[in-house]
mmCIF file of C-alpha atoms in Angstrom:
data_model
loop_
_atom_site.group_PDB
_atom_site.id
_atom_site.type_symbol
_atom_site.label_atom_id
_atom_site.label_comp_id
_atom_site.label_asym_id
_atom_site.label_seq_id
_atom_site.Cartn_x
_atom_site.Cartn_y
_atom_site.Cartn_z
ATOM 1 C CA UNK W 81 121.015 163.220 96.335
ATOM 2 C CA UNK W 82 119.733 165.291 93.427
ATOM 3 C CA UNK W 83 118.588 163.534 90.274
ATOM 4 C CA UNK W 84 120.281 164.512 87.010
ATOM 5 C CA UNK W 85 118.341 163.813 83.813
ATOM 6 C CA UNK W 86 120.059 163.986 80.430
ATOM 7 C CA UNK W 87 117.021 164.898 78.397
ATOM 8 C CA UNK W 88 116.048 163.364 75.070
ATOM 9 C CA UNK W 89 112.614 165.052 74.928
ATOM 10 C CA UNK W 90 112.571 168.358 76.791
ATOM 11 C CA UNK W 91 108.809 168.854 77.155
ATOM 12 C CA UNK W 92 108.023 165.253 78.099
ATOM 13 C CA UNK W 93 110.884 165.108 80.583
ATOM 14 C CA UNK W 94 109.852 168.382 82.197
ATOM 15 C CA UNK W 95 106.212 167.263 82.433
ATOM 16 C CA UNK W 96 107.342 164.056 84.135
ATOM 17 C CA UNK W 97 109.471 166.000 86.610
ATOM 18 C CA UNK W 98 106.628 168.354 87.527
ATOM 19 C CA UNK W 99 104.194 165.484 88.008
ATOM 20 C CA UNK W 100 106.687 163.660 90.262
ATOM 21 C CA UNK W 101 107.246 166.586 92.656
ATOM 22 C CA UNK W 102 104.143 167.497 94.724
ATOM 23 C CA UNK W 103 103.583 171.274 94.829
ATOM 24 C CA UNK W 104 100.759 173.740 95.317
ATOM 25 C CA UNK W 105 102.089 176.551 93.117
ATOM 26 C CA UNK W 106 104.717 176.707 90.409
ATOM 27 C CA UNK W 107 107.126 179.578 89.814
ATOM 28 C CA UNK W 108 109.800 179.980 87.154
ATOM 29 C CA UNK W 109 112.897 182.158 87.405
ATOM 30 C CA UNK W 110 114.649 183.477 84.293
ATOM 31 C CA UNK W 111 117.033 186.294 83.553
ATOM 32 C CA UNK W 112 116.476 188.571 80.552
ATOM 33 C CA UNK W 113 118.698 186.410 78.353
ATOM 34 C CA UNK W 114 117.091 183.060 79.149
ATOM 35 C CA UNK W 115 113.626 184.627 79.006
ATOM 36 C CA UNK W 116 114.306 185.916 75.480
ATOM 37 C CA UNK W 117 116.202 182.926 74.088
ATOM 38 C CA UNK W 118 114.982 179.850 75.968
ATOM 39 C CA UNK W 119 111.591 180.329 77.627
ATOM 40 C CA UNK W 120 109.712 179.731 74.361
ATOM 41 C CA UNK W 121 110.987 176.137 74.327
ATOM 42 C CA UNK W 122 108.887 175.248 77.378
ATOM 43 C CA UNK W 123 106.163 177.911 77.620
ATOM 44 C CA UNK W 124 103.500 175.902 75.772
ATOM 45 C CA UNK W 125 103.262 173.379 78.607
ATOM 46 C CA UNK W 126 99.985 173.950 80.436
ATOM 47 C CA UNK W 127 101.526 174.191 83.893
ATOM 48 C CA UNK W 128 104.257 176.549 82.693
ATOM 49 C CA UNK W 129 101.604 178.850 81.163
ATOM 50 C CA UNK W 130 100.034 179.249 84.592
ATOM 51 C CA UNK W 131 103.286 179.601 86.541
ATOM 52 C CA UNK W 132 104.382 182.815 88.197
ATOM 53 C CA UNK W 133 107.322 184.125 86.151
ATOM 54 C CA UNK W 134 110.148 186.108 87.717
ATOM 55 C CA UNK W 135 112.690 187.754 85.411
ATOM 56 C CA UNK W 136 115.837 189.419 86.728
ATOM 57 C CA UNK W 137 118.652 191.288 84.991
ATOM 58 C CA UNK W 138 121.281 189.100 83.323
ATOM 59 C CA UNK W 139 124.976 188.990 84.171
ATOM 60 C CA UNK W 140 126.968 187.769 87.161
ATOM 61 C CA UNK W 141 127.156 191.328 88.507
ATOM 62 C CA UNK W 142 123.396 190.993 89.129
ATOM 63 C CA UNK W 143 123.830 187.908 91.305
ATOM 64 C CA UNK W 144 123.391 190.129 94.328
ATOM 65 C CA UNK W 145 121.170 191.016 97.280
ATOM 66 C CA UNK W 146 118.955 193.277 95.184
ATOM 67 C CA UNK W 147 118.087 190.505 92.724
ATOM 68 C CA UNK W 148 117.651 188.031 95.571
ATOM 69 C CA UNK W 149 115.237 190.427 97.254
ATOM 70 C CA UNK W 150 113.286 190.751 93.988
ATOM 71 C CA UNK W 151 112.823 186.958 93.879
ATOM 72 C CA UNK W 152 111.793 186.731 97.533
ATOM 73 C CA UNK W 153 109.328 189.611 97.116
ATOM 74 C CA UNK W 154 107.685 188.042 94.059
ATOM 75 C CA UNK W 155 107.281 184.702 95.850
ATOM 76 C CA UNK W 156 105.901 186.424 98.945
ATOM 77 C CA UNK W 157 103.494 188.678 97.017
ATOM 78 C CA UNK W 158 102.176 185.855 94.830
ATOM 79 C CA UNK W 159 101.217 183.360 97.485
ATOM 80 C CA UNK W 160 104.193 180.999 97.502
ATOM 81 C CA UNK W 161 104.176 178.564 100.409
ATOM 82 C CA UNK W 162 106.612 176.011 101.789
ATOM 83 C CA UNK W 163 105.003 173.558 99.355
ATOM 84 C CA UNK W 164 105.648 175.609 96.226
ATOM 85 C CA UNK W 165 108.169 174.721 93.504
ATOM 86 C CA UNK W 166 110.629 177.007 91.713
ATOM 87 C CA UNK W 167 112.109 176.217 88.284
ATOM 88 C CA UNK W 168 115.428 177.945 87.631
ATOM 89 C CA UNK W 169 115.696 178.343 83.849
ATOM 90 C CA UNK W 170 119.002 179.937 82.952
ATOM 91 C CA UNK W 171 122.760 179.821 83.255
ATOM 92 C CA UNK W 172 124.869 179.470 86.357
ATOM 93 C CA UNK W 173 123.890 182.897 87.659
ATOM 94 C CA UNK W 174 120.189 181.906 87.621
ATOM 95 C CA UNK W 175 120.671 178.470 89.189
ATOM 96 C CA UNK W 176 122.995 179.928 91.852
ATOM 97 C CA UNK W 177 120.704 182.734 92.969
ATOM 98 C CA UNK W 178 117.500 180.779 92.330
ATOM 99 C CA UNK W 179 118.779 177.858 94.352
ATOM 100 C CA UNK W 180 119.680 180.160 97.237
ATOM 101 C CA UNK W 181 116.325 181.957 97.026
ATOM 102 C CA UNK W 182 114.542 178.596 97.206
ATOM 103 C CA UNK W 183 116.730 177.367 100.056
ATOM 104 C CA UNK W 184 116.065 180.472 102.154
ATOM 105 C CA UNK W 185 112.428 181.352 101.358
ATOM 106 C CA UNK W 186 110.226 180.109 104.225
ATOM 107 C CA UNK W 187 113.306 178.091 105.324
ATOM 108 C CA UNK W 188 113.308 176.158 102.099
ATOM 109 C CA UNK W 189 111.121 175.312 99.115
ATOM 110 C CA UNK W 190 111.910 172.779 96.400
ATOM 111 C CA UNK W 191 113.490 173.788 93.119
ATOM 112 C CA UNK W 192 114.384 172.287 89.744
ATOM 113 C CA UNK W 193 117.346 173.479 87.685
ATOM 114 C CA UNK W 194 117.060 173.652 83.896
ATOM 115 C CA UNK W 195 120.470 174.995 82.821
ATOM 116 C CA UNK W 196 120.443 176.841 79.522
ATOM 117 C CA UNK W 197 124.194 177.414 79.216
ATOM 118 C CA UNK W 198 127.060 174.999 78.931
ATOM 119 C CA UNK W 199 128.585 176.450 82.104
ATOM 120 C CA UNK W 200 125.344 175.957 83.990
ATOM 121 C CA UNK W 201 124.954 172.372 82.797
ATOM 122 C CA UNK W 202 128.424 171.101 83.630
ATOM 123 C CA UNK W 203 129.054 173.185 86.726
ATOM 124 C CA UNK W 204 126.642 175.484 88.548
ATOM 125 C CA UNK W 205 123.378 173.529 88.222
ATOM 126 C CA UNK W 206 124.845 170.245 89.498
ATOM 127 C CA UNK W 207 126.090 169.665 93.026
ATOM 128 C CA UNK W 208 123.965 171.889 95.219
ATOM 129 C CA UNK W 209 126.167 174.974 95.650
ATOM 130 C CA UNK W 210 123.979 178.076 95.711
ATOM 131 C CA UNK W 211 124.611 181.703 96.548
ATOM 132 C CA UNK W 212 125.218 185.306 95.608
ATOM 133 C CA UNK W 213 128.168 187.645 95.279
ATOM 134 C CA UNK W 214 128.633 190.062 98.157
ATOM 135 C CA UNK W 215 130.961 192.902 99.095
ATOM 136 C CA UNK W 216 132.950 192.488 95.880
ATOM 137 C CA UNK W 217 133.568 188.780 96.501
ATOM 138 C CA UNK W 218 132.433 185.878 94.328
ATOM 139 C CA UNK W 219 129.814 183.566 95.931
ATOM 140 C CA UNK W 220 130.521 184.983 99.388
ATOM 141 C CA UNK W 221 127.005 184.243 100.727
ATOM 142 C CA UNK W 222 125.290 180.929 100.040
ATOM 143 C CA UNK W 223 124.359 177.423 101.093
ATOM 144 C CA UNK W 224 124.644 173.799 100.053
ATOM 145 C CA UNK W 225 121.102 173.181 98.801
ATOM 146 C CA UNK W 226 120.755 170.672 95.947
ATOM 147 C CA UNK W 227 117.890 171.063 93.494
ATOM 148 C CA UNK W 228 115.417 168.187 93.480
ATOM 149 C CA UNK W 229 116.227 167.531 89.820
ATOM 150 C CA UNK W 230 118.580 168.920 87.186
ATOM 151 C CA UNK W 231 117.292 168.633 83.607
ATOM 152 C CA UNK W 232 120.039 168.925 81.000
ATOM 153 C CA UNK W 233 119.169 169.328 77.322
ATOM 154 C CA UNK W 234 121.746 170.393 74.724
ATOM 155 C CA UNK W 235 119.012 172.098 72.655
ATOM 156 C CA UNK W 236 119.667 175.226 74.743
ATOM 157 C CA UNK W 237 123.373 175.367 73.899
ATOM 158 C CA UNK W 238 122.696 176.301 70.278
ATOM 159 C CA UNK W 239 121.575 179.732 71.469
ATOM 160 C CA UNK W 240 124.976 180.471 73.043
ATOM 161 C CA UNK W 241 127.419 182.939 71.584
ATOM 162 C CA UNK W 242 131.019 181.787 71.289
ATOM 163 C CA UNK W 243 132.187 183.454 74.509
ATOM 164 C CA UNK W 244 129.488 181.760 76.583
ATOM 165 C CA UNK W 245 130.235 178.427 74.922
ATOM 166 C CA UNK W 246 133.918 178.754 75.825
ATOM 167 C CA UNK W 247 133.061 179.812 79.361
ATOM 168 C CA UNK W 248 131.352 176.474 79.957
ATOM 169 C CA UNK W 249 133.983 174.551 78.050
ATOM 170 C CA UNK W 250 136.678 175.661 80.510
ATOM 171 C CA UNK W 251 134.864 173.768 83.283
ATOM 172 C CA UNK W 252 134.719 170.702 81.040
ATOM 173 C CA UNK W 253 138.467 170.993 80.482
ATOM 174 C CA UNK W 254 138.924 171.122 84.256
ATOM 175 C CA UNK W 255 136.854 167.938 84.620
ATOM 176 C CA UNK W 256 139.094 166.279 82.038
ATOM 177 C CA UNK W 257 142.233 167.292 83.926
ATOM 178 C CA UNK W 258 140.987 165.880 87.237
ATOM 179 C CA UNK W 259 139.535 162.662 85.780
ATOM 180 C CA UNK W 260 141.545 160.843 83.101
ATOM 181 C CA UNK W 261 143.884 161.372 80.191
ATOM 182 C CA UNK W 262 141.456 160.036 77.551
ATOM 183 C CA UNK W 263 138.780 162.612 78.375
ATOM 184 C CA UNK W 264 141.362 165.410 78.633
ATOM 185 C CA UNK W 265 142.791 164.526 75.203
ATOM 186 C CA UNK W 266 139.320 164.439 73.592
ATOM 187 C CA UNK W 267 138.564 167.881 74.989
ATOM 188 C CA UNK W 268 141.796 169.336 73.594
ATOM 189 C CA UNK W 269 140.988 167.914 70.139
ATOM 190 C CA UNK W 270 137.397 169.223 70.001
ATOM 191 C CA UNK W 271 136.812 171.867 67.319
ATOM 192 C CA UNK W 272 135.511 174.827 69.305
ATOM 193 C CA UNK W 273 134.843 176.906 66.182
ATOM 194 C CA UNK W 274 132.775 174.477 64.086
ATOM 195 C CA UNK W 275 130.812 172.820 66.867
ATOM 196 C CA UNK W 276 129.614 169.239 66.457
ATOM 197 C CA UNK W 277 126.609 169.316 68.816
ATOM 198 C CA UNK W 278 126.165 165.536 68.864
ATOM 199 C CA UNK W 279 129.775 165.076 69.963
ATOM 200 C CA UNK W 280 129.387 167.975 72.374
ATOM 201 C CA UNK W 281 126.411 166.229 74.005
ATOM 202 C CA UNK W 282 128.561 163.119 74.586
ATOM 203 C CA UNK W 283 131.330 165.232 76.117
ATOM 204 C CA UNK W 284 128.832 167.098 78.303
ATOM 205 C CA UNK W 285 127.412 163.805 79.628
ATOM 206 C CA UNK W 286 130.950 162.623 80.463
ATOM 207 C CA UNK W 287 131.695 165.934 82.161
ATOM 208 C CA UNK W 288 128.519 165.900 84.255
ATOM 209 C CA UNK W 289 129.248 162.305 85.287
ATOM 210 C CA UNK W 290 132.682 163.349 86.568
ATOM 211 C CA UNK W 291 131.110 166.001 88.782
ATOM 212 C CA UNK W 292 128.180 163.791 89.861
ATOM 213 C CA UNK W 293 130.540 161.046 90.988
ATOM 214 C CA UNK W 294 132.659 163.446 93.025
ATOM 215 C CA UNK W 295 129.692 165.249 94.612
ATOM 216 C CA UNK W 296 128.025 161.964 95.559
ATOM 217 C CA UNK W 297 131.170 160.918 97.429
ATOM 218 C CA UNK W 298 131.601 164.282 99.166
ATOM 219 C CA UNK W 299 128.487 166.520 99.064
ATOM 220 C CA UNK W 300 129.797 169.127 101.554
ATOM 221 C CA UNK W 301 133.337 169.557 100.205
ATOM 222 C CA UNK W 302 135.207 167.962 103.102
ATOM 223 C CA UNK W 303 137.565 165.938 100.925
ATOM 224 C CA UNK W 304 137.543 164.809 97.278
ATOM 225 C CA UNK W 305 135.067 167.493 96.146
ATOM 226 C CA UNK W 306 137.909 169.975 96.604
ATOM 227 C CA UNK W 307 139.349 168.535 93.375
ATOM 228 C CA UNK W 308 136.657 170.530 91.530
ATOM 229 C CA UNK W 309 138.423 173.691 92.679
ATOM 230 C CA UNK W 310 141.321 173.251 90.243
ATOM 231 C CA UNK W 311 141.867 176.621 88.560
ATOM 232 C CA UNK W 312 139.373 178.386 90.808
ATOM 233 C CA UNK W 313 141.488 179.794 93.635
ATOM 234 C CA UNK W 314 143.394 182.071 91.277
ATOM 235 C CA UNK W 315 140.565 182.096 88.706
ATOM 236 C CA UNK W 316 138.026 183.564 91.132
ATOM 237 C CA UNK W 317 140.556 186.272 92.020
ATOM 238 C CA UNK W 318 140.897 187.146 88.315
ATOM 239 C CA UNK W 319 137.122 187.239 87.998
ATOM 240 C CA UNK W 320 136.650 189.497 91.024
ATOM 241 C CA UNK W 321 139.475 191.785 89.847
ATOM 242 C CA UNK W 322 137.856 192.105 86.434
ATOM 243 C CA UNK W 323 134.738 193.559 88.041
ATOM 244 C CA UNK W 324 136.681 196.083 90.117
ATOM 245 C CA UNK W 325 138.545 197.092 86.934
ATOM 246 C CA UNK W 326 135.196 197.532 85.118
ATOM 247 C CA UNK W 327 136.278 194.847 82.624
ATOM 248 C CA UNK W 328 133.941 191.992 83.643
ATOM 249 C CA UNK W 329 135.025 188.624 82.294
ATOM 250 C CA UNK W 330 133.190 185.355 81.788
ATOM 251 C CA UNK W 331 133.631 182.918 84.683
ATOM 252 C CA UNK W 332 135.094 180.218 82.455
ATOM 253 C CA UNK W 333 137.709 182.569 81.026
ATOM 254 C CA UNK W 334 138.889 183.333 84.559
ATOM 255 C CA UNK W 335 138.988 179.610 85.333
ATOM 256 C CA UNK W 336 140.963 178.904 82.139
ATOM 257 C CA UNK W 337 143.634 181.422 83.114
ATOM 258 C CA UNK W 338 143.513 180.128 86.693
ATOM 259 C CA UNK W 339 144.132 176.618 85.357
ATOM 260 C CA UNK W 340 147.345 177.808 83.673
ATOM 261 C CA UNK W 341 148.609 179.329 86.935
ATOM 262 C CA UNK W 342 147.656 176.324 89.030
ATOM 263 C CA UNK W 343 149.112 173.817 86.562
ATOM 264 C CA UNK W 344 152.326 175.831 86.770
ATOM 265 C CA UNK W 345 152.214 175.446 90.571
ATOM 266 C CA UNK W 346 151.431 171.752 90.035
ATOM 267 C CA UNK W 347 154.515 171.384 87.838
ATOM 268 C CA UNK W 348 156.761 173.258 90.253
ATOM 269 C CA UNK W 349 155.520 171.681 93.491
ATOM 270 C CA UNK W 350 154.074 168.298 92.483
ATOM 271 C CA UNK W 351 155.890 167.279 89.292
ATOM 272 C CA UNK W 352 152.990 167.716 86.871
ATOM 273 C CA UNK W 353 154.409 166.810 83.425
ATOM 274 C CA UNK W 354 155.698 169.812 81.518
ATOM 275 C CA UNK W 355 154.430 168.526 78.138
ATOM 276 C CA UNK W 356 150.854 168.269 79.462
ATOM 277 C CA UNK W 357 151.137 171.743 80.960
ATOM 278 C CA UNK W 358 152.152 173.130 77.555
ATOM 279 C CA UNK W 359 149.438 171.219 75.660
ATOM 280 C CA UNK W 360 146.791 172.626 77.995
ATOM 281 C CA UNK W 361 148.336 176.083 77.864
ATOM 282 C CA UNK W 362 148.370 176.048 74.045
ATOM 283 C CA UNK W 363 144.651 175.172 73.897
ATOM 284 C CA UNK W 364 143.758 177.907 76.390
ATOM 285 C CA UNK W 365 145.964 180.501 74.692
ATOM 286 C CA UNK W 366 144.418 179.754 71.280
ATOM 287 C CA UNK W 367 140.835 179.904 72.545
ATOM 288 C CA UNK W 368 140.675 182.329 75.465
ATOM 289 C CA UNK W 369 142.871 185.225 74.429
ATOM 290 C CA UNK W 370 144.200 187.670 77.000
ATOM 291 C CA UNK W 371 143.125 189.481 80.162
ATOM 292 C CA UNK W 372 145.101 192.719 80.406
ATOM 293 C CA UNK W 373 146.415 193.463 83.875
ATOM 294 C CA UNK W 374 149.773 194.472 85.251
ATOM 295 C CA UNK W 375 152.112 193.825 88.157
ATOM 296 C CA UNK W 376 150.354 196.559 90.126
ATOM 297 C CA UNK W 377 147.345 194.222 90.467
ATOM 298 C CA UNK W 378 149.272 191.308 92.039
ATOM 299 C CA UNK W 379 148.687 192.442 95.621
ATOM 300 C CA UNK W 380 144.982 192.941 94.969
ATOM 301 C CA UNK W 381 144.782 189.440 93.476
ATOM 302 C CA UNK W 382 146.537 187.985 96.505
ATOM 303 C CA UNK W 383 144.140 189.736 98.887
ATOM 304 C CA UNK W 384 141.200 188.324 96.928
ATOM 305 C CA UNK W 385 142.666 184.812 97.201
ATOM 306 C CA UNK W 386 142.925 185.221 100.991
ATOM 307 C CA UNK W 387 139.117 185.568 101.069
ATOM 308 C CA UNK W 388 138.631 182.258 99.250
ATOM 309 C CA UNK W 389 136.276 180.002 101.201
ATOM 310 C CA UNK W 390 138.571 176.978 100.718
ATOM 311 C CA UNK W 391 141.328 178.464 102.849
ATOM 312 C CA UNK W 392 141.996 176.958 106.253
ATOM 313 C CA UNK W 393 142.844 180.456 107.489
ATOM 314 C CA UNK W 394 143.029 183.937 106.016
ATOM 315 C CA UNK W 395 146.830 183.704 105.938
ATOM 316 C CA UNK W 396 147.069 180.363 104.127
ATOM 317 C CA UNK W 397 146.139 180.025 100.432
ATOM 318 C CA UNK W 398 144.774 176.559 99.703
ATOM 319 C CA UNK W 399 144.997 174.874 96.295
ATOM 320 C CA UNK W 400 144.024 171.680 94.537
ATOM 321 C CA UNK W 401 147.045 170.701 92.460
ATOM 322 C CA UNK W 402 147.854 167.758 90.165
ATOM 323 C CA UNK W 403 150.825 165.415 89.988
ATOM 324 C CA UNK W 404 149.431 164.139 86.661
ATOM 325 C CA UNK W 405 146.125 163.997 84.796
ATOM 326 C CA UNK W 406 143.586 162.538 87.229
ATOM 327 C CA UNK W 407 146.026 162.592 90.154
ATOM 328 C CA UNK W 408 144.664 165.271 92.477
ATOM 329 C CA UNK W 409 146.527 166.528 95.520
ATOM 330 C CA UNK W 410 144.210 168.338 97.914
ATOM 331 C CA UNK W 411 144.956 171.008 100.508
ATOM 332 C CA UNK W 412 148.203 172.132 98.912
ATOM 333 C CA UNK W 413 149.609 175.505 99.885
ATOM 334 C CA UNK W 414 151.875 177.910 98.053
ATOM 335 C CA UNK W 415 153.875 180.913 99.148
ATOM 336 C CA UNK W 416 153.080 184.405 97.989
ATOM 337 C CA UNK W 417 156.267 184.279 95.928
ATOM 338 C CA UNK W 418 155.156 181.025 94.237
ATOM 339 C CA UNK W 419 151.738 182.489 93.436
ATOM 340 C CA UNK W 420 153.222 185.636 91.926
ATOM 341 C CA UNK W 421 155.605 183.457 89.915
ATOM 342 C CA UNK W 422 152.638 181.501 88.521
ATOM 343 C CA UNK W 423 150.953 184.768 87.502
ATOM 344 C CA UNK W 424 154.197 185.874 85.857
ATOM 345 C CA UNK W 425 154.184 182.577 83.939
ATOM 346 C CA UNK W 426 150.620 183.220 82.751
ATOM 347 C CA UNK W 427 151.388 186.753 81.609
ATOM 348 C CA UNK W 428 154.550 185.685 79.781
ATOM 349 C CA UNK W 429 152.814 182.679 78.171
ATOM 350 C CA UNK W 430 149.872 184.619 76.769
ATOM 351 C CA UNK W 431 152.000 187.536 75.694
ATOM 352 C CA UNK W 432 151.372 190.280 78.262
#
């Protein structure tokens, strides 16, 4: 099981991690954003100064075979062995592709995740899911390959613009919905415009603990880990559609809109309370704005959902739904008509 460290002293904690993991060579993966905004926070450590640094283009559209090949080639050309160590310093895109590169290079080298975005900290870096996008599909190729250690420090979050902050916050909201009403209510009350970083750190720790607990019980997503998919079946379809429409959206925005659709399905099929649906909807509407698409895209969205890895078959769309806050119902299915109705509800609710 991977170790998650909530850092209080970034440099000391990172030094301790590196000394605890035997390795012959050290490499560090960044994208252009994390290299520019975050690398300076760790680059005065002696071992980091001597590490091989790989920098790839930023953005989820670059989480692809070309970038993966760039990482493999750098490791190969700079003497990496099965005993080398890779630090993934960046957001979810970096920890996803870096984790997969580490898992596949020489059949597996060790890696450490240092998430620099809120989304990376509460979602991608924790739990061992790694991979790349392929053939227009989100995370189509990948592996379960947990990092040795995940080092979380909120010092990185101050570099985030508002859109990237909100992208991560959507995953925290999801964790609140699947865990307990107290956490959910605190998340809805948080001021997302004037950010209290001390309070945010407390909420991040709570959010990571929700995911850690679930992943520890079900590391390979056979049962309860499916609860983490709330909002993602429809959300991933929105995200993939946005790229085909040349209007790429942040992952968390897609998840937020997916949450609205899937809470609607939860209300219709499982009795999720209408007042809690509207409270969540109001928060999302106020913070996440609108994704402009029309009825002509419904079929494309449905086809994208059929490719979702959680489906038992290509003809059956699988959902995690809720009967109430913290009451998850796994392996729920919905008809095409129900799904389209939930998308109608989203469009009407956010004013499309």
